[in-house]
PDB file of C-alpha atoms and ligand atoms in Angstrom:
ATOM      1  CA  MET A   1    -105.074 -13.273  65.098  1.00 48.00           C
ATOM      2  CA  ALA A   2    -106.521 -16.742  65.183  1.00 58.00           C
ATOM      3  CA  GLY A   3    -104.958 -19.258  62.770  1.00 76.00           C
ATOM      4  CA  GLU A   4    -101.869 -17.388  62.020  1.00 81.00           C
ATOM      5  CA  PRO A   5     -98.455 -18.942  63.004  1.00 81.00           C
ATOM      6  CA  PRO A   6     -96.772 -16.687  65.683  1.00 81.00           C
ATOM      7  CA  LEU A   7     -94.883 -14.329  62.869  1.00 81.00           C
ATOM      8  CA  THR A   8     -93.031 -12.324  66.025  1.00 83.00           C
ATOM      9  CA  SER A   9     -90.922 -15.275  66.265  1.00 85.00           C
ATOM     10  CA  LEU A  10     -89.279 -14.239  62.922  1.00 82.00           C
ATOM     11  CA  CYS A  11     -87.904 -11.173  64.270  1.00 81.00           C
ATOM     12  CA  VAL A  12     -84.510 -12.160  65.970  1.00 87.00           C
ATOM     13  CA  HIS A  13     -82.128  -9.842  67.079  1.00 87.00           C
ATOM     14  CA  GLN A  14     -78.999  -9.072  65.319  1.00 86.00           C
ATOM     15  CA  ASP A  15     -77.193 -11.704  67.330  1.00 89.00           C
ATOM     16  CA  GLY A  16     -79.422 -14.426  66.302  1.00 88.00           C
ATOM     17  CA  THR A  17     -81.413 -14.628  69.458  1.00 90.00           C
ATOM     18  CA  ILE A  18     -85.181 -14.088  69.963  1.00 87.00           C
ATOM     19  CA  GLY A  19     -84.554 -12.773  73.399  1.00 82.00           C
ATOM     20  CA  ASP A  20     -86.348 -13.217  76.701  1.00 79.00           C
ATOM     21  CA  GLY A  21     -89.117 -10.850  75.804  1.00 80.00           C
ATOM     22  CA  TYR A  22     -90.464 -13.328  73.447  1.00 79.00           C
ATOM     23  CA  LEU A  23     -91.618 -15.691  76.269  1.00 74.00           C
ATOM     24  CA  GLN A  24     -93.643 -12.780  77.680  1.00 71.00           C
ATOM     25  CA  ALA A  25     -95.674 -12.900  74.469  1.00 62.00           C
ATOM     26  CA  PRO A  26     -99.193 -14.649  75.632  1.00 56.00           C
ATOM     27  CA  ARG A  27     -99.033 -16.833  72.709  1.00 55.00           C
ATOM     28  CA  ALA A  28     -95.317 -18.060  73.439  1.00 47.00           C
ATOM     29  CA  VAL A  29     -96.275 -19.135  76.964  1.00 50.00           C
ATOM     30  CA  ALA A  30     -99.883 -20.397  76.476  1.00 55.00           C
ATOM     31  CA  ASP A  31     -99.025 -24.298  77.239  1.00 57.00           C
ATOM     32  CA  THR A  32     -94.996 -24.208  77.568  1.00 60.00           C
ATOM     33  CA  PRO A  33     -94.394 -21.617  80.451  1.00 61.00           C
ATOM     34  CA  ASP A  34     -90.997 -23.382  81.159  1.00 69.00           C
ATOM     35  CA  ALA A  35     -89.961 -23.534  77.469  1.00 68.00           C
ATOM     36  CA  ASP A  36     -86.701 -22.907  76.325  1.00 82.00           C
ATOM     37  CA  VAL A  37     -87.104 -19.666  74.192  1.00 85.00           C
ATOM     38  CA  GLU A  38     -84.945 -20.006  71.393  1.00 89.00           C
ATOM     39  CA  GLU A  39     -86.314 -23.427  70.766  1.00 89.00           C
ATOM     40  CA  LEU A  40     -89.890 -22.417  71.253  1.00 86.00           C
ATOM     41  CA  ALA A  41     -89.092 -19.766  68.734  1.00 90.00           C
ATOM     42  CA  ALA A  42     -87.398 -21.929  66.590  1.00 92.00           C
ATOM     43  CA  GLU A  43     -90.693 -24.026  66.534  1.00 91.00           C
ATOM     44  CA  HIS A  44     -92.697 -21.179  65.858  1.00 91.00           C
ATOM     45  CA  ARG A  45     -90.625 -19.843  62.947  1.00 91.00           C
ATOM     46  CA  PHE A  46     -91.038 -23.500  61.551  1.00 93.00           C
ATOM     47  CA  LEU A  47     -94.599 -23.112  61.850  1.00 92.00           C
ATOM     48  CA  CYS A  48     -94.621 -19.881  59.733  1.00 90.00           C
ATOM     49  CA  TYR A  49     -92.368 -21.681  57.353  1.00 90.00           C
ATOM     50  CA  GLN A  50     -94.981 -24.561  56.877  1.00 91.00           C
ATOM     51  CA  ARG A  51     -97.461 -22.084  56.198  1.00 90.00           C
ATOM     52  CA  TYR A  52     -95.761 -19.602  53.680  1.00 89.00           C
ATOM     53  CA  ALA A  53     -92.691 -21.103  52.532  1.00 88.00           C
ATOM     54  CA  THR A  54     -92.615 -22.362  49.144  1.00 88.00           C
ATOM     55  CA  ASP A  55     -89.103 -24.242  49.475  1.00 89.00           C
ATOM     56  CA  LEU A  56     -89.317 -26.354  52.566  1.00 87.00           C
ATOM     57  CA  PRO A  57     -87.033 -29.514  52.126  1.00 88.00           C
ATOM     58  CA  ALA A  58     -88.649 -32.549  50.624  1.00 89.00           C
ATOM     59  CA  ASP A  59     -88.677 -34.149  54.108  1.00 91.00           C
ATOM     60  CA  GLY A  60     -90.476 -31.319  55.396  1.00 90.00           C
ATOM     61  CA  GLY A  61     -87.841 -29.836  57.234  1.00 91.00           C
ATOM     62  CA  ALA A  62     -87.474 -29.112  61.033  1.00 91.00           C
ATOM     63  CA  PRO A  63     -87.538 -26.537  63.580  1.00 92.00           C
ATOM     64  CA  THR A  64     -83.919 -24.923  63.490  1.00 91.00           C
ATOM     65  CA  LEU A  65     -82.161 -22.622  65.711  1.00 92.00           C
ATOM     66  CA  THR A  66     -80.594 -19.449  64.151  1.00 91.00           C
ATOM     67  CA  ALA A  67     -76.941 -20.136  62.971  1.00 91.00           C
ATOM     68  CA  GLN A  68     -75.790 -17.688  65.836  1.00 90.00           C
ATOM     69  CA  VAL A  69     -77.593 -19.428  68.510  1.00 91.00           C
ATOM     70  CA  ALA A  70     -76.866 -22.879  67.422  1.00 91.00           C
ATOM     71  CA  GLN A  71     -73.137 -21.750  67.192  1.00 89.00           C
ATOM     72  CA  ALA A  72     -73.048 -20.139  70.612  1.00 88.00           C
ATOM     73  CA  ARG A  73     -74.445 -23.408  72.237  1.00 87.00           C
ATOM     74  CA  SER A  74     -71.967 -25.653  70.753  1.00 87.00           C
ATOM     75  CA  ARG A  75     -69.431 -23.786  72.551  1.00 83.00           C
ATOM     76  CA  ARG A  76     -71.277 -23.550  75.736  1.00 69.00           C
ATOM     77  CA  PRO A  77     -70.024 -26.426  78.272  1.00 70.00           C
ATOM     78  CA  PRO A  78     -72.571 -28.992  78.647  1.00 65.00           C
ATOM     79  CA  SER A  79     -72.721 -28.795  82.565  1.00 68.00           C
ATOM     80  CA  GLU A  80     -73.938 -25.286  82.740  1.00 63.00           C
ATOM     81  CA  PRO A  81     -77.377 -25.287  84.233  1.00 65.00           C
ATOM     82  CA  ALA A  82     -80.394 -23.884  82.422  1.00 67.00           C
ATOM     83  CA  ARG A  83     -81.896 -20.575  83.171  1.00 72.00           C
ATOM     84  CA  PRO A  84     -84.549 -20.964  85.802  1.00 74.00           C
ATOM     85  CA  ALA A  85     -88.069 -20.496  84.501  1.00 82.00           C
ATOM     86  CA  THR A  86     -89.969 -17.683  85.433  1.00 87.00           C
ATOM     87  CA  CYS A  87     -93.802 -17.311  86.141  1.00 91.00           C
ATOM     88  CA  PRO A  88     -95.202 -15.533  82.645  1.00 89.00           C
ATOM     89  CA  ILE A  89     -97.809 -13.753  84.984  1.00 91.00           C
ATOM     90  CA  HIS A  90     -95.603 -12.704  87.992  1.00 92.00           C
ATOM     91  CA  TYR A  91     -91.875 -12.607  86.349  1.00 88.00           C
ATOM     92  CA  VAL A  92     -90.703 -14.474  89.256  1.00 88.00           C
ATOM     93  CA  GLU A  93     -88.531 -17.510  89.243  1.00 87.00           C
ATOM     94  CA  LEU A  94     -90.294 -20.729  89.644  1.00 86.00           C
ATOM     95  CA  SER A  95     -89.436 -23.315  92.378  1.00 84.00           C
ATOM     96  CA  ALA A  96     -87.577 -26.538  91.295  1.00 80.00           C
ATOM     97  CA  THR A  97     -91.176 -28.188  91.047  1.00 84.00           C
ATOM     98  CA  GLY A  98     -92.214 -25.520  88.473  1.00 84.00           C
ATOM     99  CA  VAL A  99     -94.528 -23.886  90.643  1.00 88.00           C
ATOM    100  CA  CYS A 100     -94.988 -20.103  91.169  1.00 90.00           C
ATOM    101  CA  SER A 101     -95.669 -19.402  94.862  1.00 87.00           C
ATOM    102  CA  ASP A 102     -97.781 -16.306  93.704  1.00 90.00           C
ATOM    103  CA  CYS A 103    -100.112 -18.141  91.379  1.00 90.00           C
ATOM    104  CA  ASP A 104    -100.770 -20.644  94.277  1.00 79.00           C
TER     105      ASP A 104
HETATM  106 ZN1  LIG B   1     -97.442 -16.384  89.184  1.00 61.51          ZN
END
């Protein structure tokens, strides 16, 4: 619905992740097809809080990963490569240049 923040970003799993399915929501991939799904969801949750929350911090707050995701990431070795981005239309892995061979 136009003008509404992406409320589905609030529906995280029990482990605190939004899950890969969130990237397949048309709205989530509109202009950020290679986004980190959890960070994207955090930004979208923040949009919801800005719209509806009455107890934001005085500085306005900031997008925040769920506690579980933040904790899991802090344990993750920094050298681990990011999950390859996939095309939101074809669900195939994108090349290193971020191009989908089927879209081309
Ligand atoms: Zn494609």
